[in-house]
Amino acid sequence: GQNIDQPTEMTATEGAIVQINCTYQTSGFNGLFWYQQHAGEAPTFLSYNVLDGLEEKGRFSSFLSRSKGYSYLLLKELQMKDSASYLCGVMDSNYQLIWGAGTKLIIKP
Amino acid sequence: GAGVSQSPSNKVTEKGKDVELRCDPISGHTALYWYRQSLGQGLEFLIYFQGNSAPDKSGLPSDRFSAERTGGSVSTLTIQRTQQEDSAVYLCASSLGQGPGDTQYFGPGTRLTVL
């Protein structure tokens, strides 16, 4: 079967760095997406990785290792507004997005 | 341009009634997705459309759920004889196509409460 694993919840301090991991087992691979979802709001697109390596976009970076079935989202210089759930989604061979359950990130002052 | 819109934003209904949820995708997007999200949970895939066709209906929870899309644009998700377990946020997303890297853009969702 297809499976995406993420930690359920993480806590970090304002100004610090946090890494949210995602491991996956899917039927084929056509890229991995990270989305941010604030409470009561719709998910918004953060990043897309299809090749191995690190993609940097401001304070957020996303890493992919296809051989290990592993990705992480790195958030630097954490701000209170980064408190949200972070969703990992993998596009399988049928171009369907398979979603993890999401990681709730709590930022403390 | 305008993003994905959904209506109504909130719907409260009584058990056993039928409800219809509407999604208006981004103009020009050929792929449209429906998801369900219960409180504190991840996204549960329901159905997707490529144009007006629904190649994959495997996620629909029961035969009380149906969806259609007309004119390659607006889609409606209908739930017949609603049950309390149907209470959730129903999210719609659209993407330009259905290929590598085609990003899904989400609407604000419809919060359905079945009393």
PDB file of C-alpha atoms in Angstrom:
ATOM      1  CA  GLY A   1       0.000   0.000   0.000  1.00  0.00           C
ATOM      2  CA  GLN A   2       0.904   3.656  -0.117  1.00  0.00           C
ATOM      3  CA  ASN A   3       2.036   5.385   3.026  1.00  0.00           C
ATOM      4  CA  ILE A   4       3.226   8.834   4.058  1.00  0.00           C
ATOM      5  CA  ASP A   5       4.597   9.339   7.576  1.00  0.00           C
ATOM      6  CA  GLN A   6       5.087  12.632   9.398  1.00  0.00           C
ATOM      7  CA  PRO A   7       5.361  13.440  13.097  1.00  0.00           C
ATOM      8  CA  THR A   8       1.996  14.411  14.562  1.00  0.00           C
ATOM      9  CA  GLU A   9       3.177  17.442  16.473  1.00  0.00           C
ATOM     10  CA  MET A  10       6.358  19.445  17.041  1.00  0.00           C
ATOM     11  CA  THR A  11       7.211  22.365  19.288  1.00  0.00           C
ATOM     12  CA  ALA A  12       9.888  24.975  18.643  1.00  0.00           C
ATOM     13  CA  THR A  13      10.958  28.364  19.932  1.00  0.00           C
ATOM     14  CA  GLU A  14      10.567  31.680  18.138  1.00  0.00           C
ATOM     15  CA  GLY A  15      13.758  32.544  16.261  1.00  0.00           C
ATOM     16  CA  ALA A  16      14.987  28.954  16.185  1.00  0.00           C
ATOM     17  CA  ILE A  17      15.185  26.365  13.381  1.00  0.00           C
ATOM     18  CA  VAL A  18      12.921  23.335  13.006  1.00  0.00           C
ATOM     19  CA  GLN A  19      13.036  20.375  10.633  1.00  0.00           C
ATOM     20  CA  ILE A  20       9.838  18.481   9.776  1.00  0.00           C
ATOM     21  CA  ASN A  21      10.467  15.045   8.301  1.00  0.00           C
ATOM     22  CA  CYS A  22       8.366  13.069   5.861  1.00  0.00           C
ATOM     23  CA  THR A  23       8.969   9.488   4.745  1.00  0.00           C
ATOM     24  CA  TYR A  24       7.000   7.854   1.997  1.00  0.00           C
ATOM     25  CA  GLN A  25       6.266   4.591   0.214  1.00  0.00           C
ATOM     26  CA  THR A  26       4.213   5.075  -2.920  1.00  0.00           C
ATOM     27  CA  SER A  27       3.451   3.429  -6.238  1.00  0.00           C
ATOM     28  CA  GLY A  28       5.774   5.487  -8.356  1.00  0.00           C
ATOM     29  CA  PHE A  29       6.993   8.995  -7.700  1.00  0.00           C
ATOM     30  CA  ASN A  30       6.280  12.214  -9.580  1.00  0.00           C
ATOM     31  CA  GLY A  31       7.320  14.726  -6.975  1.00  0.00           C
ATOM     32  CA  LEU A  32       6.729  15.732  -3.378  1.00  0.00           C
ATOM     33  CA  PHE A  33       4.790  18.762  -2.181  1.00  0.00           C
ATOM     34  CA  TRP A  34       4.763  20.659   1.096  1.00  0.00           C
ATOM     35  CA  TYR A  35       1.752  22.746   2.076  1.00  0.00           C
ATOM     36  CA  GLN A  36       1.094  24.988   5.064  1.00  0.00           C
ATOM     37  CA  GLN A  37      -2.330  25.053   6.696  1.00  0.00           C
ATOM     38  CA  HIS A  38      -3.262  27.540   9.384  1.00  0.00           C
ATOM     39  CA  ALA A  39      -6.093  26.518  11.684  1.00  0.00           C
ATOM     40  CA  GLY A  40      -9.454  26.996  10.004  1.00  0.00           C
ATOM     41  CA  GLU A  41      -7.910  27.857   6.658  1.00  0.00           C
ATOM     42  CA  ALA A  42      -7.177  26.067   3.395  1.00  0.00           C
ATOM     43  CA  PRO A  43      -3.753  24.551   2.677  1.00  0.00           C
ATOM     44  CA  THR A  44      -1.385  26.794   0.741  1.00  0.00           C
ATOM     45  CA  PHE A  45       1.478  25.607  -1.457  1.00  0.00           C
ATOM     46  CA  LEU A  46       5.007  25.923  -0.079  1.00  0.00           C
ATOM     47  CA  SER A  47       7.329  23.803  -2.215  1.00  0.00           C
ATOM     48  CA  TYR A  48       7.714  21.067  -4.804  1.00  0.00           C
ATOM     49  CA  ASN A  49      10.705  18.688  -5.118  1.00  0.00           C
ATOM     50  CA  VAL A  50      11.140  16.135  -7.861  1.00  0.00           C
ATOM     51  CA  LEU A  51      14.957  15.883  -7.988  1.00  0.00           C
ATOM     52  CA  ASP A  52      17.272  15.027  -5.113  1.00  0.00           C
ATOM     53  CA  GLY A  53      18.679  17.893  -3.151  1.00  0.00           C
ATOM     54  CA  LEU A  54      17.804  21.038  -1.321  1.00  0.00           C
ATOM     55  CA  GLU A  55      15.494  23.765  -2.615  1.00  0.00           C
ATOM     56  CA  GLU A  56      15.693  27.046  -0.741  1.00  0.00           C
ATOM     57  CA  LYS A  57      12.939  29.639  -0.718  1.00  0.00           C
ATOM     58  CA  GLY A  58      13.526  32.402   1.789  1.00  0.00           C
ATOM     59  CA  ARG A  59      13.222  31.120   5.347  1.00  0.00           C
ATOM     60  CA  PHE A  60      11.870  27.787   4.110  1.00  0.00           C
ATOM     61  CA  SER A  61      13.884  24.999   2.479  1.00  0.00           C
ATOM     62  CA  SER A  62      12.822  21.560   1.335  1.00  0.00           C
ATOM     63  CA  PHE A  63      15.036  18.530   0.830  1.00  0.00           C
ATOM     64  CA  LEU A  64      14.421  15.309  -1.067  1.00  0.00           C
ATOM     65  CA  SER A  65      16.175  11.949  -1.235  1.00  0.00           C
ATOM     66  CA  ARG A  66      14.335   9.670  -3.638  1.00  0.00           C
ATOM     67  CA  SER A  67      16.511   6.642  -2.862  1.00  0.00           C
ATOM     68  CA  LYS A  68      15.608   6.919   0.825  1.00  0.00           C
ATOM     69  CA  GLY A  69      11.963   7.902   0.299  1.00  0.00           C
ATOM     70  CA  TYR A  70      12.592  10.881   2.533  1.00  0.00           C
ATOM     71  CA  SER A  71      12.013  14.601   2.587  1.00  0.00           C
ATOM     72  CA  TYR A  72      12.212  17.358   5.124  1.00  0.00           C
ATOM     73  CA  LEU A  73      10.973  20.896   5.406  1.00  0.00           C
ATOM     74  CA  LEU A  74      13.362  23.248   7.190  1.00  0.00           C
ATOM     75  CA  LEU A  75      12.027  26.448   8.700  1.00  0.00           C
ATOM     76  CA  LYS A  76      14.566  29.043   9.851  1.00  0.00           C
ATOM     77  CA  GLU A  77      14.185  32.140  12.028  1.00  0.00           C
ATOM     78  CA  LEU A  78      10.847  30.901  13.259  1.00  0.00           C
ATOM     79  CA  GLN A  79       8.075  33.427  13.707  1.00  0.00           C
ATOM     80  CA  MET A  80       4.853  33.061  15.651  1.00  0.00           C
ATOM     81  CA  LYS A  81       2.925  33.138  12.378  1.00  0.00           C
ATOM     82  CA  ASP A  82       4.654  29.881  11.368  1.00  0.00           C
ATOM     83  CA  SER A  83       2.440  28.068  13.878  1.00  0.00           C
ATOM     84  CA  ALA A  84       0.399  25.862  11.541  1.00  0.00           C
ATOM     85  CA  SER A  85       0.076  22.336  10.240  1.00  0.00           C
ATOM     86  CA  TYR A  86       2.494  21.266   7.522  1.00  0.00           C
ATOM     87  CA  LEU A  87       1.269  18.690   5.029  1.00  0.00           C
ATOM     88  CA  CYS A  88       3.498  16.415   2.983  1.00  0.00           C
ATOM     89  CA  GLY A  89       2.002  15.076  -0.255  1.00  0.00           C
ATOM     90  CA  VAL A  90       3.569  12.685  -2.773  1.00  0.00           C
ATOM     91  CA  MET A  91       2.425  12.444  -6.391  1.00  0.00           C
ATOM     92  CA  ASP A  92       2.281   8.787  -7.395  1.00  0.00           C
ATOM     93  CA  SER A  93       2.547   7.126 -10.801  1.00  0.00           C
ATOM     94  CA  ASN A  94      -1.076   8.039 -11.577  1.00  0.00           C
ATOM     95  CA  TYR A  95      -0.358  11.696 -10.746  1.00  0.00           C
ATOM     96  CA  GLN A  96      -2.528  11.428  -7.651  1.00  0.00           C
ATOM     97  CA  LEU A  97      -1.412  13.263  -4.533  1.00  0.00           C
ATOM     98  CA  ILE A  98      -1.119  10.955  -1.539  1.00  0.00           C
ATOM     99  CA  TRP A  99      -1.204  12.987   1.677  1.00  0.00           C
ATOM    100  CA  GLY A 100       0.360  12.543   5.061  1.00  0.00           C
ATOM    101  CA  ALA A 101      -1.722  13.331   8.146  1.00  0.00           C
ATOM    102  CA  GLY A 102       0.149  16.592   8.680  1.00  0.00           C
ATOM    103  CA  THR A 103       2.486  17.895  11.380  1.00  0.00           C
ATOM    104  CA  LYS A 104       1.150  20.491  13.782  1.00  0.00           C
ATOM    105  CA  LEU A 105       3.930  22.959  14.570  1.00  0.00           C
ATOM    106  CA  ILE A 106       3.640  24.957  17.783  1.00  0.00           C
ATOM    107  CA  ILE A 107       5.892  27.998  18.165  1.00  0.00           C
ATOM    108  CA  LYS A 108       6.581  29.268  21.672  1.00  0.00           C
ATOM    109  CA  PRO A 109       7.908  32.740  22.476  1.00  0.00           C
TER     110      PRO A 109
ATOM    111  CA  GLY B   1      -6.899  36.290 -11.046  1.00  0.00           C
ATOM    112  CA  ALA B   2      -9.497  34.770  -8.767  1.00  0.00           C
ATOM    113  CA  GLY B   3      -8.661  31.697  -6.772  1.00  0.00           C
ATOM    114  CA  VAL B   4     -10.781  28.652  -6.085  1.00  0.00           C
ATOM    115  CA  SER B   5     -14.112  29.547  -4.538  1.00  0.00           C
ATOM    116  CA  GLN B   6     -16.528  27.338  -2.638  1.00  0.00           C
ATOM    117  CA  SER B   7     -20.042  27.816  -1.410  1.00  0.00           C
ATOM    118  CA  PRO B   8     -21.557  27.815   1.055  1.00  0.00           C
ATOM    119  CA  SER B   9     -18.770  28.521   3.537  1.00  0.00           C
ATOM    120  CA  ASN B  10     -20.813  26.946   6.307  1.00  0.00           C
ATOM    121  CA  LYS B  11     -23.723  24.546   6.163  1.00  0.00           C
ATOM    122  CA  VAL B  12     -25.711  23.211   9.087  1.00  0.00           C
ATOM    123  CA  THR B  13     -28.229  20.531   8.256  1.00  0.00           C
ATOM    124  CA  GLU B  14     -30.331  17.921   9.954  1.00  0.00           C
ATOM    125  CA  LYS B  15     -29.567  14.247   9.746  1.00  0.00           C
ATOM    126  CA  GLY B  16     -31.255  12.675   6.743  1.00  0.00           C
ATOM    127  CA  LYS B  17     -31.331  15.799   4.591  1.00  0.00           C
ATOM    128  CA  ASP B  18     -29.487  16.177   1.300  1.00  0.00           C
ATOM    129  CA  VAL B  19     -26.802  18.843   0.820  1.00  0.00           C
ATOM    130  CA  GLU B  20     -25.075  20.234  -2.231  1.00  0.00           C
ATOM    131  CA  LEU B  21     -21.624  21.800  -2.086  1.00  0.00           C
ATOM    132  CA  ARG B  22     -20.266  23.907  -4.901  1.00  0.00           C
ATOM    133  CA  CYS B  23     -16.721  24.504  -6.159  1.00  0.00           C
ATOM    134  CA  ASP B  24     -15.634  27.062  -8.739  1.00  0.00           C
ATOM    135  CA  PRO B  25     -12.048  26.316  -9.839  1.00  0.00           C
ATOM    136  CA  ILE B  26      -9.422  28.673 -11.168  1.00  0.00           C
ATOM    137  CA  SER B  27     -10.222  29.545 -14.767  1.00  0.00           C
ATOM    138  CA  GLY B  28      -8.399  27.279 -17.203  1.00  0.00           C
ATOM    139  CA  HIS B  29      -7.658  24.559 -14.663  1.00  0.00           C
ATOM    140  CA  THR B  30      -8.637  21.205 -16.102  1.00  0.00           C
ATOM    141  CA  ALA B  31      -8.204  19.091 -12.970  1.00  0.00           C
ATOM    142  CA  LEU B  32     -10.463  19.426  -9.934  1.00  0.00           C
ATOM    143  CA  TYR B  33     -10.281  17.554  -6.647  1.00  0.00           C
ATOM    144  CA  TRP B  34     -12.579  17.080  -3.661  1.00  0.00           C
ATOM    145  CA  TYR B  35     -11.191  16.285  -0.218  1.00  0.00           C
ATOM    146  CA  ARG B  36     -12.666  15.893   3.219  1.00  0.00           C
ATOM    147  CA  GLN B  37     -10.922  16.956   6.412  1.00  0.00           C
ATOM    148  CA  SER B  38     -12.166  16.127   9.866  1.00  0.00           C
ATOM    149  CA  LEU B  39     -11.053  18.222  12.833  1.00  0.00           C
ATOM    150  CA  GLY B  40      -7.331  17.839  13.413  1.00  0.00           C
ATOM    151  CA  GLN B  41      -6.987  15.220  10.699  1.00  0.00           C
ATOM    152  CA  GLY B  42      -5.265  15.037   7.337  1.00  0.00           C
ATOM    153  CA  LEU B  43      -6.829  15.286   3.900  1.00  0.00           C
ATOM    154  CA  GLU B  44      -9.073  12.436   2.800  1.00  0.00           C
ATOM    155  CA  PHE B  45      -9.301  12.159  -0.996  1.00  0.00           C
ATOM    156  CA  LEU B  46     -12.850  11.813  -2.315  1.00  0.00           C
ATOM    157  CA  ILE B  47     -12.866  12.228  -6.102  1.00  0.00           C
ATOM    158  CA  TYR B  48     -11.149  14.046  -8.907  1.00  0.00           C
ATOM    159  CA  PHE B  49     -12.174  15.289 -12.334  1.00  0.00           C
ATOM    160  CA  GLN B  50     -10.121  15.689 -15.472  1.00  0.00           C
ATOM    161  CA  GLY B  51     -12.330  17.914 -17.556  1.00  0.00           C
ATOM    162  CA  ASN B  52     -15.853  16.651 -16.957  1.00  0.00           C
ATOM    163  CA  SER B  53     -14.796  13.042 -16.419  1.00  0.00           C
ATOM    164  CA  ALA B  54     -14.161  11.432 -13.049  1.00  0.00           C
ATOM    165  CA  PRO B  55     -11.601   8.657 -13.679  1.00  0.00           C
ATOM    166  CA  ASP B  56     -11.207   7.915  -9.983  1.00  0.00           C
ATOM    167  CA  LYS B  57     -14.219   7.707  -7.675  1.00  0.00           C
ATOM    168  CA  SER B  58     -12.544   5.299  -5.295  1.00  0.00           C
ATOM    169  CA  GLY B  59     -12.450   7.754  -2.406  1.00  0.00           C
ATOM    170  CA  LEU B  60     -16.181   8.359  -2.153  1.00  0.00           C
ATOM    171  CA  PRO B  61     -17.150   6.980   1.290  1.00  0.00           C
ATOM    172  CA  SER B  62     -20.514   5.541   0.244  1.00  0.00           C
ATOM    173  CA  ASP B  63     -23.156   5.653  -2.456  1.00  0.00           C
ATOM    174  CA  ARG B  64     -24.721   8.602  -0.663  1.00  0.00           C
ATOM    175  CA  PHE B  65     -21.912  10.720  -2.099  1.00  0.00           C
ATOM    176  CA  SER B  66     -21.865  11.832  -5.714  1.00  0.00           C
ATOM    177  CA  ALA B  67     -20.203  14.576  -7.696  1.00  0.00           C
ATOM    178  CA  GLU B  68     -20.414  16.079 -11.103  1.00  0.00           C
ATOM    179  CA  ARG B  69     -18.637  18.691 -13.120  1.00  0.00           C
ATOM    180  CA  THR B  70     -20.124  20.529 -16.039  1.00  0.00           C
ATOM    181  CA  GLY B  71     -18.540  22.616 -18.768  1.00  0.00           C
ATOM    182  CA  GLY B  72     -15.127  21.733 -17.449  1.00  0.00           C
ATOM    183  CA  SER B  73     -15.627  24.273 -14.716  1.00  0.00           C
ATOM    184  CA  VAL B  74     -17.991  24.264 -11.734  1.00  0.00           C
ATOM    185  CA  SER B  75     -18.337  21.090  -9.708  1.00  0.00           C
ATOM    186  CA  THR B  76     -20.948  20.058  -7.175  1.00  0.00           C
ATOM    187  CA  LEU B  77     -20.581  17.444  -4.464  1.00  0.00           C
ATOM    188  CA  THR B  78     -23.894  16.051  -3.287  1.00  0.00           C
ATOM    189  CA  ILE B  79     -24.408  14.131  -0.068  1.00  0.00           C
ATOM    190  CA  GLN B  80     -27.744  12.406   0.250  1.00  0.00           C
ATOM    191  CA  ARG B  81     -29.374  11.409   3.545  1.00  0.00           C
ATOM    192  CA  THR B  82     -26.620  13.066   5.564  1.00  0.00           C
ATOM    193  CA  GLN B  83     -25.301  11.356   8.672  1.00  0.00           C
ATOM    194  CA  GLN B  84     -23.515  12.873  11.667  1.00  0.00           C
ATOM    195  CA  GLU B  85     -20.249  11.260  10.579  1.00  0.00           C
ATOM    196  CA  ASP B  86     -20.399  13.370   7.406  1.00  0.00           C
ATOM    197  CA  SER B  87     -19.613  16.456   9.502  1.00  0.00           C
ATOM    198  CA  ALA B  88     -16.269  17.804   8.290  1.00  0.00           C
ATOM    199  CA  VAL B  89     -14.692  20.500   6.161  1.00  0.00           C
ATOM    200  CA  TYR B  90     -15.010  19.740   2.462  1.00  0.00           C
ATOM    201  CA  LEU B  91     -12.144  21.188   0.464  1.00  0.00           C
ATOM    202  CA  CYS B  92     -11.947  21.615  -3.268  1.00  0.00           C
ATOM    203  CA  ALA B  93      -8.706  22.109  -5.178  1.00  0.00           C
ATOM    204  CA  SER B  94      -7.856  22.676  -8.817  1.00  0.00           C
ATOM    205  CA  SER B  95      -4.702  22.378 -10.887  1.00  0.00           C
ATOM    206  CA  LEU B  96      -3.724  23.349 -14.404  1.00  0.00           C
ATOM    207  CA  GLY B  97      -3.420  19.734 -15.416  1.00  0.00           C
ATOM    208  CA  GLN B  98      -2.647  16.428 -13.844  1.00  0.00           C
ATOM    209  CA  GLY B  99       1.022  15.950 -14.422  1.00  0.00           C
ATOM    210  CA  PRO B 100       4.347  16.224 -12.619  1.00  0.00           C
ATOM    211  CA  GLY B 101       4.576  19.445 -10.708  1.00  0.00           C
ATOM    212  CA  ASP B 102       0.995  20.519 -11.301  1.00  0.00           C
ATOM    213  CA  THR B 103       0.278  22.335  -8.071  1.00  0.00           C
ATOM    214  CA  GLN B 104      -3.123  22.025  -6.461  1.00  0.00           C
ATOM    215  CA  TYR B 105      -4.689  25.281  -5.275  1.00  0.00           C
ATOM    216  CA  PHE B 106      -7.279  24.974  -2.560  1.00  0.00           C
ATOM    217  CA  GLY B 107     -10.506  26.795  -1.947  1.00  0.00           C
ATOM    218  CA  PRO B 108     -11.513  28.000   1.527  1.00  0.00           C
ATOM    219  CA  GLY B 109     -13.690  24.958   2.147  1.00  0.00           C
ATOM    220  CA  THR B 110     -17.258  24.301   3.231  1.00  0.00           C
ATOM    221  CA  ARG B 111     -17.743  23.432   6.880  1.00  0.00           C
ATOM    222  CA  LEU B 112     -20.593  20.933   7.081  1.00  0.00           C
ATOM    223  CA  THR B 113     -22.302  20.219  10.376  1.00  0.00           C
ATOM    224  CA  VAL B 114     -24.918  17.492  10.532  1.00  0.00           C
ATOM    225  CA  LEU B 115     -27.077  17.676  13.640  1.00  0.00           C
TER     226      LEU B 115
END
